[in-house]
Coordinates of C-alpha atoms in Angstrom, one line a residue:
M1 CA 88.1 122.2 167.4
A2 CA 85.6 119.2 167.1
G3 CA 82.0 119.7 168.9
L4 CA 81.6 123.3 168.2
T5 CA 78.2 123.9 167.2
R6 CA 75.9 126.8 166.9
R7 CA 73.6 125.2 169.7
N8 CA 76.7 125.2 171.8
F9 CA 76.9 129.0 171.2
L10 CA 73.5 129.7 171.7
M11 CA 73.3 128.1 175.1
G12 CA 75.0 131.1 176.5
A13 CA 72.0 133.5 175.9
G14 CA 70.7 132.8 179.4
A15 CA 74.1 133.7 181.1
L16 CA 74.1 137.1 178.9
T17 CA 70.7 137.6 180.5
A18 CA 71.8 137.1 183.9
A19 CA 74.8 139.6 183.4
G20 CA 72.5 142.1 182.6
L21 CA 73.8 142.6 178.9
A22 CA 71.0 141.5 176.7
A23 CA 69.4 144.0 174.9
G24 CA 65.8 145.2 176.1
A25 CA 66.2 148.4 178.5
G26 CA 68.7 150.0 176.0
V27 CA 71.7 152.2 176.7
P28 CA 71.2 154.6 179.7
A29 CA 71.2 158.3 179.1
F30 CA 73.9 160.5 180.4
A31 CA 74.1 160.9 184.2
A32 CA 75.5 164.0 185.6
T33 CA 79.5 164.4 186.1
G34 CA 80.4 162.6 188.8
D35 CA 77.6 160.2 188.8
P36 CA 78.6 156.9 187.1
V37 CA 76.5 155.4 184.0
E38 CA 76.3 151.7 184.4
V39 CA 76.6 149.5 181.4
G40 CA 77.3 146.2 180.7
A41 CA 80.0 146.2 177.9
L42 CA 82.3 149.5 177.1
I43 CA 84.5 149.8 174.0
I44 CA 87.3 152.5 174.1
G45 CA 88.1 153.3 170.6
A46 CA 86.3 153.2 167.1
G47 CA 89.1 151.9 164.8
Y48 CA 89.6 148.4 163.2
A49 CA 89.2 146.6 166.2
G50 CA 86.6 148.6 168.2
A51 CA 84.5 148.5 165.1
V52 CA 84.7 144.8 165.2
A53 CA 84.0 144.7 168.9
A54 CA 80.9 146.6 168.3
L55 CA 79.7 144.1 165.6
R56 CA 80.3 141.2 167.4
L57 CA 78.8 142.2 170.7
S58 CA 75.8 143.6 169.0
Q59 CA 75.2 140.4 167.1
A60 CA 75.4 138.5 170.3
G61 CA 72.7 140.8 171.9
V62 CA 75.0 142.7 174.2
C63 CA 74.3 146.5 174.8
T64 CA 77.5 148.1 174.4
V65 CA 78.6 151.6 174.8
L66 CA 81.6 152.7 172.6
L67 CA 83.7 155.7 173.4
E68 CA 85.7 157.6 170.9
R69 CA 88.0 160.6 171.3
G70 CA 87.1 162.3 167.7
R71 CA 84.1 163.0 165.8
R72 CA 82.2 161.3 163.2
W73 CA 83.7 161.9 159.5
P74 CA 80.5 161.5 157.2
I75 CA 80.7 161.6 153.3
T76 CA 78.7 165.0 152.3
P77 CA 77.3 165.3 148.7
A78 CA 79.4 168.5 148.3
G79 CA 82.6 166.3 148.9
D80 CA 84.1 168.7 151.5
T81 CA 84.1 166.2 154.8
F82 CA 88.2 166.6 155.0
A83 CA 90.6 168.8 154.5
E84 CA 92.8 168.8 151.6
P85 CA 96.5 169.6 151.0
W86 CA 96.1 173.0 149.2
T87 CA 93.4 174.3 151.8
P88 CA 94.9 172.7 155.3
D89 CA 92.5 173.8 158.1
G90 CA 91.9 172.1 161.6
R91 CA 90.0 169.2 160.1
A92 CA 93.8 168.0 159.2
A93 CA 95.0 167.5 162.9
W94 CA 94.4 166.4 166.2
M95 CA 94.2 169.1 168.7
S96 CA 97.5 170.4 166.8
T97 CA 99.6 172.8 168.6
S98 CA 102.4 172.6 166.1
F99 CA 100.9 172.2 162.6
P100 CA 99.8 175.8 161.6
V101 CA 95.9 175.1 161.8
P102 CA 93.3 176.2 164.4
R103 CA 93.1 173.6 167.4
Y104 CA 90.5 171.3 166.4
A105 CA 89.2 167.5 166.7
G106 CA 90.9 166.8 163.3
V107 CA 91.6 163.4 161.7
L108 CA 95.2 162.9 162.2
E109 CA 97.5 163.3 165.5
Q110 CA 100.8 162.9 165.6
L111 CA 102.3 162.0 168.7
D112 CA 105.8 162.8 169.2
G113 CA 108.3 160.3 171.3
N114 CA 111.7 160.0 172.0
G115 CA 113.7 159.0 168.8
V116 CA 110.0 158.6 166.9
F117 CA 106.9 160.1 166.0
V118 CA 103.4 158.2 165.3
H119 CA 100.5 159.2 163.1
N120 CA 97.3 158.2 164.7
G121 CA 93.7 158.3 163.0
A122 CA 91.3 160.1 165.3
G123 CA 87.7 159.9 164.7
V124 CA 84.9 157.0 164.3
G125 CA 87.1 155.0 161.9
G126 CA 90.4 155.6 163.8
G127 CA 93.3 154.2 161.6
S128 CA 91.5 153.5 158.4
L129 CA 90.5 157.0 157.8
V130 CA 94.0 158.1 157.2
N131 CA 96.3 154.9 156.2
N132 CA 96.9 153.5 153.0
G133 CA 94.3 150.7 153.2
V134 CA 96.4 148.0 152.1
T135 CA 95.0 144.6 153.6
L136 CA 97.8 141.8 153.1
Q137 CA 98.2 138.5 155.0
P138 CA 101.8 137.8 156.7
I139 CA 103.4 134.6 155.6
R140 CA 104.1 132.0 157.8
A141 CA 107.8 132.3 158.4
Q142 CA 107.3 136.5 159.2
F143 CA 104.3 136.0 161.1
E144 CA 106.0 133.1 163.3
A145 CA 109.3 135.5 163.5
S146 CA 106.7 138.3 165.4
F147 CA 104.4 135.9 167.4
G148 CA 106.8 132.9 168.1
T149 CA 104.4 130.4 169.7
R150 CA 102.0 133.4 171.0
L151 CA 99.2 132.7 168.4
D152 CA 98.9 129.7 166.0
Y153 CA 99.2 130.5 162.3
D154 CA 97.0 127.5 161.1
E155 CA 94.3 129.0 163.2
M156 CA 94.7 132.7 161.9
N157 CA 94.8 131.2 158.1
R158 CA 91.9 129.0 158.6
I159 CA 89.4 131.0 160.6
W160 CA 90.2 134.7 161.4
Y161 CA 91.9 135.8 158.1
P162 CA 89.0 135.0 156.0
R163 CA 86.7 136.2 158.3
A164 CA 88.6 139.7 158.5
R165 CA 88.8 139.9 154.6
R166 CA 84.9 139.4 154.7
L167 CA 84.7 142.1 157.2
L168 CA 87.1 144.7 155.4
G169 CA 85.9 144.0 152.1
A170 CA 89.2 145.0 150.4
A171 CA 90.3 144.4 146.9
P172 CA 92.8 144.9 144.2
I173 CA 92.9 147.7 141.6
P174 CA 90.7 146.5 138.5
D175 CA 92.2 146.4 135.2
D176 CA 90.4 149.4 133.8
V177 CA 91.1 151.6 136.3
L178 CA 95.0 150.5 136.3
A179 CA 94.7 151.3 132.7
S180 CA 93.6 154.8 133.3
D181 CA 95.8 158.0 133.0
P182 CA 96.1 158.8 136.8
Y183 CA 97.6 155.4 137.6
F184 CA 100.3 155.8 134.8
S185 CA 102.9 155.8 137.8
A186 CA 101.7 152.6 139.4
R187 CA 101.9 150.8 135.9
M188 CA 105.6 152.2 135.6
F189 CA 106.4 150.9 139.0
K190 CA 105.5 147.4 137.7
E191 CA 107.6 147.6 134.9
E192 CA 110.9 148.7 137.0
A193 CA 110.1 146.2 139.7
T194 CA 110.1 143.4 136.9
A195 CA 113.2 145.0 135.3
A196 CA 114.7 144.4 138.7
G197 CA 113.6 140.9 138.8
L198 CA 111.4 141.6 141.6
E199 CA 107.6 140.5 142.0
A200 CA 105.1 143.0 141.2
F201 CA 101.6 142.3 142.4
R202 CA 98.2 144.4 143.3
P203 CA 97.5 144.3 146.7
D204 CA 94.1 144.1 148.3
V205 CA 93.2 148.0 149.1
L206 CA 90.3 149.2 151.3
V207 CA 89.0 151.2 148.2
D208 CA 85.5 151.1 146.7
W209 CA 87.0 151.1 142.9
N210 CA 83.1 151.8 141.8
V211 CA 83.5 155.1 143.3
V212 CA 86.9 155.7 141.9
R213 CA 85.2 155.0 138.2
Q214 CA 83.0 158.1 139.2
E215 CA 85.9 160.0 140.0
L216 CA 87.4 159.1 136.8
A217 CA 84.3 159.9 135.0
G218 CA 83.8 163.7 136.7
K219 CA 80.9 162.5 139.0
V220 CA 82.4 162.9 142.4
R221 CA 85.3 164.9 143.9
A222 CA 88.5 163.5 142.6
S223 CA 90.2 162.1 145.8
A224 CA 92.1 158.8 145.1
I225 CA 92.9 159.7 141.6
A226 CA 94.5 162.7 142.8
G227 CA 96.5 161.1 145.5
L228 CA 94.5 162.2 148.5
G229 CA 93.6 160.0 151.6
G230 CA 96.3 160.9 154.3
W231 CA 93.5 163.3 155.9
G232 CA 90.6 161.2 154.3
M233 CA 88.9 161.0 150.9
N234 CA 86.2 163.4 150.0
S235 CA 84.7 161.2 147.2
G236 CA 83.8 158.3 149.6
A237 CA 86.2 155.9 147.9
K238 CA 88.0 154.8 150.9
L239 CA 86.2 151.8 152.8
S240 CA 87.1 152.9 156.2
V241 CA 85.3 150.8 158.8
D242 CA 83.0 153.8 159.8
R243 CA 81.3 152.9 156.3
T244 CA 81.6 149.3 156.7
I245 CA 81.8 147.4 159.8
M246 CA 80.5 150.3 162.2
P247 CA 76.9 150.9 160.3
A248 CA 76.3 147.1 160.5
A249 CA 76.9 147.1 164.2
E250 CA 74.6 150.2 165.0
R251 CA 72.0 149.1 162.6
T252 CA 71.7 146.4 165.4
G253 CA 70.2 149.1 168.0
K254 CA 72.6 147.7 170.5
V255 CA 75.6 150.0 170.1
T256 CA 75.9 153.2 171.3
V257 CA 78.4 155.4 170.1
R258 CA 79.6 158.5 172.0
T259 CA 81.8 160.6 170.3
L260 CA 84.5 163.4 171.6
H261 CA 85.0 161.4 174.5
Q262 CA 88.6 161.0 175.7
V263 CA 89.3 158.3 178.4
T264 CA 91.7 159.8 181.3
G265 CA 91.5 156.9 183.7
L266 CA 90.6 153.4 184.3
R267 CA 90.4 151.5 187.7
R268 CA 89.0 148.4 189.0
E269 CA 86.1 149.0 191.8
G270 CA 84.5 145.4 193.1
D271 CA 83.4 143.3 190.2
R272 CA 83.2 146.5 187.7
Y273 CA 85.7 149.0 186.0
L274 CA 85.2 152.7 186.5
V275 CA 86.3 154.2 183.3
E276 CA 86.8 157.9 183.4
C277 CA 86.4 160.8 180.5
E278 CA 86.5 164.0 179.3
R279 CA 83.8 165.1 177.0
I280 CA 85.1 167.9 174.8
S281 CA 84.0 170.2 172.1
E282 CA 85.5 170.1 168.7
T283 CA 88.1 172.6 169.7
G284 CA 89.0 170.7 172.7
E285 CA 87.2 172.4 175.8
V286 CA 86.2 170.1 178.4
L287 CA 82.6 170.3 178.8
E288 CA 81.9 167.6 181.0
R289 CA 83.6 164.7 183.0
P290 CA 81.3 161.6 182.5
R291 CA 82.2 158.3 184.1
F292 CA 80.9 154.8 183.0
S293 CA 80.9 151.9 185.4
A294 CA 81.2 148.8 182.9
R295 CA 81.3 145.2 184.0
Y296 CA 83.5 144.4 180.7
V297 CA 86.1 146.8 179.1
F298 CA 87.6 146.3 175.7
L299 CA 90.4 148.4 175.2
A300 CA 90.6 149.4 171.4
A301 CA 92.1 152.7 171.3
G302 CA 95.0 151.7 169.0
S303 CA 98.8 150.9 170.3
T304 CA 99.8 154.1 171.8
G305 CA 96.2 154.8 173.1
T306 CA 95.6 151.8 175.0
S307 CA 99.6 151.6 176.1
Q308 CA 99.2 155.0 177.4
L309 CA 95.9 154.1 179.5
L310 CA 97.5 150.9 180.8
V311 CA 101.1 152.4 181.8
K312 CA 99.1 155.2 183.3
A313 CA 96.7 153.2 185.2
K314 CA 100.0 151.2 186.5
G315 CA 102.1 154.3 187.4
R316 CA 99.2 155.8 189.3
G317 CA 98.1 152.5 190.9
T318 CA 94.5 152.3 190.0
L319 CA 95.3 148.9 188.4
P320 CA 98.3 147.8 190.6
R321 CA 98.2 144.2 189.5
L322 CA 99.2 145.2 185.9
N323 CA 102.8 143.4 185.2
D324 CA 106.0 144.7 184.4
Q325 CA 105.5 143.7 180.4
V326 CA 103.0 146.8 180.0
G327 CA 104.5 149.4 178.0
R328 CA 107.0 146.9 176.5
L329 CA 107.7 145.2 173.1
W330 CA 106.3 148.0 171.0
G331 CA 107.7 148.5 167.6
P332 CA 106.9 150.9 164.5
G333 CA 105.5 148.8 162.0
S334 CA 107.8 149.5 160.3
E335 CA 106.8 152.1 157.3
L336 CA 109.4 154.0 155.6
E337 CA 109.0 156.8 153.0
T338 CA 110.9 156.7 149.9
I339 CA 111.6 158.8 147.0
R340 CA 113.6 158.0 143.8
V341 CA 114.4 160.7 141.2
G342 CA 115.4 160.9 137.7
E343 CA 112.8 158.8 136.4
P344 CA 112.0 159.4 132.5
Y345 CA 108.5 160.2 133.2
Q346 CA 106.4 162.8 135.0
P347 CA 104.6 161.2 138.2
T348 CA 100.7 160.5 138.3
N349 CA 99.0 160.5 141.5
G350 CA 96.4 157.6 141.4
G351 CA 96.3 156.0 144.5
P352 CA 96.6 154.9 147.1
A353 CA 99.2 151.9 146.8
A354 CA 97.8 150.5 143.7
M355 CA 100.7 148.3 143.1
S356 CA 103.2 146.8 145.2
L357 CA 106.6 144.8 145.2
K358 CA 108.3 142.2 147.2
D359 CA 112.2 142.1 148.0
W360 CA 111.4 139.3 150.8
G361 CA 114.9 137.6 149.7
N362 CA 116.7 140.9 150.8
P363 CA 119.7 139.9 152.8
D364 CA 119.3 142.6 155.3
G365 CA 115.3 141.6 155.8
P366 CA 112.4 141.1 153.8
V367 CA 111.2 144.4 152.0
T368 CA 107.7 145.4 150.5
L369 CA 107.4 148.5 148.5
G370 CA 104.2 150.1 147.7
S371 CA 103.8 152.7 144.9
F372 CA 102.6 155.9 146.3
P373 CA 101.2 159.1 144.9
S374 CA 104.0 162.0 144.9
G375 CA 104.3 165.6 144.2
P376 CA 106.8 167.1 141.8
S377 CA 110.3 166.2 142.0
P378 CA 112.6 168.5 143.9
E379 CA 115.0 168.4 141.0
G380 CA 112.8 168.7 138.3
G381 CA 112.4 165.8 135.9
G382 CA 110.9 162.4 136.9
I383 CA 110.2 161.0 140.5
S384 CA 108.9 157.8 141.9
A385 CA 107.3 157.8 145.7
A386 CA 107.1 154.5 147.7
V387 CA 106.2 153.3 151.1
A388 CA 108.5 150.4 152.4
V389 CA 107.4 148.2 155.2
V390 CA 110.0 145.8 156.9
P391 CA 109.8 144.0 160.1
A392 CA 110.8 146.1 163.0
P393 CA 112.4 144.5 166.2
P394 CA 110.0 145.3 169.3
L395 CA 112.4 147.7 171.1
G396 CA 110.3 150.4 172.0
S397 CA 108.7 151.2 175.4
F398 CA 106.3 153.3 177.3
S399 CA 107.5 155.0 180.6
Y400 CA 105.4 156.9 182.9
D401 CA 106.5 160.2 184.6
A402 CA 104.4 160.5 188.0
A403 CA 105.4 164.3 188.4
A404 CA 103.7 165.0 185.0
D405 CA 101.3 162.4 185.2
S406 CA 102.3 161.6 181.4
V407 CA 103.3 158.6 179.3
T408 CA 106.5 158.8 176.9
L409 CA 107.0 156.6 173.8
N410 CA 110.9 155.7 173.6
W411 CA 112.5 154.2 170.7
P412 CA 116.1 153.2 170.0
S413 CA 116.4 154.8 166.8
S414 CA 120.3 154.4 166.5
D415 CA 120.3 150.7 167.6
P416 CA 122.1 148.3 165.0
A417 CA 118.7 146.1 164.6
V418 CA 116.9 149.6 164.0
V419 CA 119.7 150.9 161.5
K420 CA 119.2 147.6 159.5
L421 CA 115.4 148.4 158.6
N422 CA 117.1 151.4 156.6
T423 CA 119.7 149.2 155.2
A424 CA 117.4 146.7 154.0
V425 CA 115.1 149.3 152.2
A426 CA 118.2 151.2 150.8
G427 CA 119.1 147.9 149.2
T428 CA 115.7 147.3 147.5
L429 CA 115.8 151.0 146.2
N430 CA 119.4 150.2 144.8
R431 CA 118.7 147.3 143.1
L432 CA 115.7 149.4 141.4
N433 CA 117.9 152.2 140.5
A434 CA 120.7 149.5 139.0
A435 CA 117.9 148.1 137.1
N436 CA 116.6 151.4 135.8
P437 CA 119.4 153.6 134.8
G438 CA 119.5 157.3 135.5
T439 CA 117.5 156.7 138.7
R440 CA 118.6 157.2 141.9
T441 CA 117.6 157.4 145.8
Y442 CA 116.8 161.0 147.0
H443 CA 114.9 159.9 150.3
L444 CA 114.4 157.5 152.8
N445 CA 112.6 158.6 155.7
A446 CA 112.5 156.6 159.2
G447 CA 111.6 159.0 161.6
G448 CA 108.0 158.4 161.9
T449 CA 105.4 155.6 161.2
P450 CA 101.6 155.1 161.4
L451 CA 101.8 151.4 161.9
S452 CA 102.4 151.5 165.6
L453 CA 102.1 148.0 167.3
G454 CA 102.9 146.6 170.5
G455 CA 102.7 147.8 174.2
A456 CA 99.9 145.2 175.7
V457 CA 101.6 142.1 174.1
L458 CA 99.4 138.8 173.9
G459 CA 100.8 136.3 176.0
A460 CA 102.8 139.0 177.9
V461 CA 100.4 141.5 179.3
T462 CA 97.3 139.5 178.2
D463 CA 96.4 135.7 178.3
S464 CA 96.2 134.1 174.9
F465 CA 92.9 135.7 174.1
G466 CA 93.4 139.0 175.0
Q467 CA 92.2 139.1 178.7
V468 CA 94.5 141.1 180.7
Q469 CA 96.7 139.2 183.4
G470 CA 95.1 139.8 187.0
Y471 CA 92.1 141.7 185.9
P472 CA 88.9 139.4 184.8
N473 CA 86.8 141.0 181.9
L474 CA 89.2 143.5 180.9
F475 CA 90.5 142.7 177.3
V476 CA 92.9 144.3 175.0
I477 CA 91.7 143.6 171.3
D478 CA 93.8 146.2 169.2
S479 CA 97.4 146.5 167.8
S480 CA 99.0 146.7 171.1
L481 CA 98.8 143.0 171.1
I482 CA 101.2 142.6 168.1
P483 CA 104.9 142.3 168.9
G484 CA 106.4 145.2 167.1
T485 CA 105.7 143.7 163.1
T486 CA 103.4 141.6 161.6
G487 CA 106.3 141.0 159.0
A488 CA 106.7 142.9 155.7
V489 CA 103.2 143.4 155.5
P490 CA 101.1 146.4 156.9
P491 CA 99.1 145.0 160.1
S492 CA 95.5 146.2 159.4
L493 CA 94.5 142.6 158.3
T494 CA 96.1 141.1 161.3
V495 CA 94.6 143.7 163.8
T496 CA 91.1 143.1 162.6
A497 CA 91.4 139.2 162.7
L498 CA 93.0 139.3 165.9
A499 CA 90.1 141.6 167.2
D500 CA 87.8 139.2 166.3
R501 CA 89.2 136.3 167.6
C502 CA 89.6 137.9 171.1
V503 CA 86.3 139.4 170.9
T504 CA 85.0 135.6 170.2
A505 CA 86.7 134.4 172.9
A506 CA 85.4 137.0 175.4
L507 CA 81.8 136.5 174.1
I508 CA 81.9 132.6 175.0
R509 CA 83.4 133.8 178.7
I510 CA 80.6 136.4 178.8
A511 CA 77.7 133.8 177.7
G512 CA 79.4 130.8 180.1
V513 CA 80.0 128.5 177.2
R514 CA 83.2 126.5 177.6
S515 CA 84.9 126.6 174.1
P516 CA 86.5 129.8 173.4
F517 CA 85.5 128.9 169.5
A518 CA 82.3 128.1 169.6
A519 CA 81.5 131.1 167.6
A520 CA 84.0 130.8 165.3
H521 CA 81.9 129.7 162.3
Q522 CA 79.2 132.5 162.7
E523 CA 78.6 135.1 160.7

């Protein structure tokens, strides 16, 4: 990428002004329902990808509106932002009709499909609010097994993965925290892995370990050390993007975040896109149906959110040029819950996923296991919980029902290639059990996932930089771009890196600079 300079990138400033995107007039206030609000750039979703888009657009001087279906989750001094397992309430579930809590704009959605269910974060922060925060880079072989020739590993390794690490700020558990009582189970997990001849390691995790030290000292509410995090961490230990990337974007004064805005439709009108929404209350009542007219739209609602929006737009005929790859090549990550019993020790709950192991030579497929907090053993005695990540084939798809105007996720859970995922994880667990006499596998669950990937895959639905084929200035920048898996590692680092790459390329198009990497070395 020779010849890329800061001067070349800055040459696009005039084009920003000509496009009506440079800051100055600010973001317009709400118009009445039915009267579209005109904006230059609009982002849908405030998770990993949406936060990156907000930051990069604002750094380039682009006035941006970001729509997020959920609410903000600020950490309070009282340590009571999120619900906790012993006192569940509406904060735990997004508009739940099945979980026994009041209907509310809670932090975790369960999306039920055919053959699978998906857990999604809801709120400013998206999935980073509720996932384990493990950020690992896939090795070349696993990356290329997923992306093929769609994406260059050398480019990602040289530019985008390092930038993503700096943005996220993840770090492995420090020695002193690992040596503390709540992390005894993590230390034992390492010993058992070593006994089985498996490589144990400390993954980078989106945790502020100084806050964990405050938890250990009793200065803030016990969260990470108590094994909490699936509904958020009340201590503030979790480095979710609403506390890292998004504040940096908002400090520029060029990003306006509209919470409790559910996007319901998307259509092309002239050289702009009309985005239809429902502004809702925290209990789900529709208060208003605002519409936004945007020249540039960035889809960052996550794999299920973005895929549903595009599949519905194709089915309704509002984006009729979408190709037949929309809604295809979906996969569940894949993350499986595991429990082993018969351990010679009682569990401790320090988390999340402070210790991991690799079984990448597994004959049925590479497996990564991450230690995970657990409750008491269902049989008494000791217990060890772990989350397994294995490469999943992109065999899932989304289908549109015109009569119901609804989209359904379909996953062939009995397909031999899917069953093989369980076989691989079972093999790793058996290896651990054999090396640690008295232990056995009690539970292996492959029914759900928090790692939804695909549905608007790079190079299939979009071009090689995320612009939707047939629709100029409509960009997919989130986990929908990834064909089912990032190998035997969680996808958060790859999602962040890919979003940065796609938004950078889009900015060059917006600014009229020829090279799609002119901003690649700018921070």
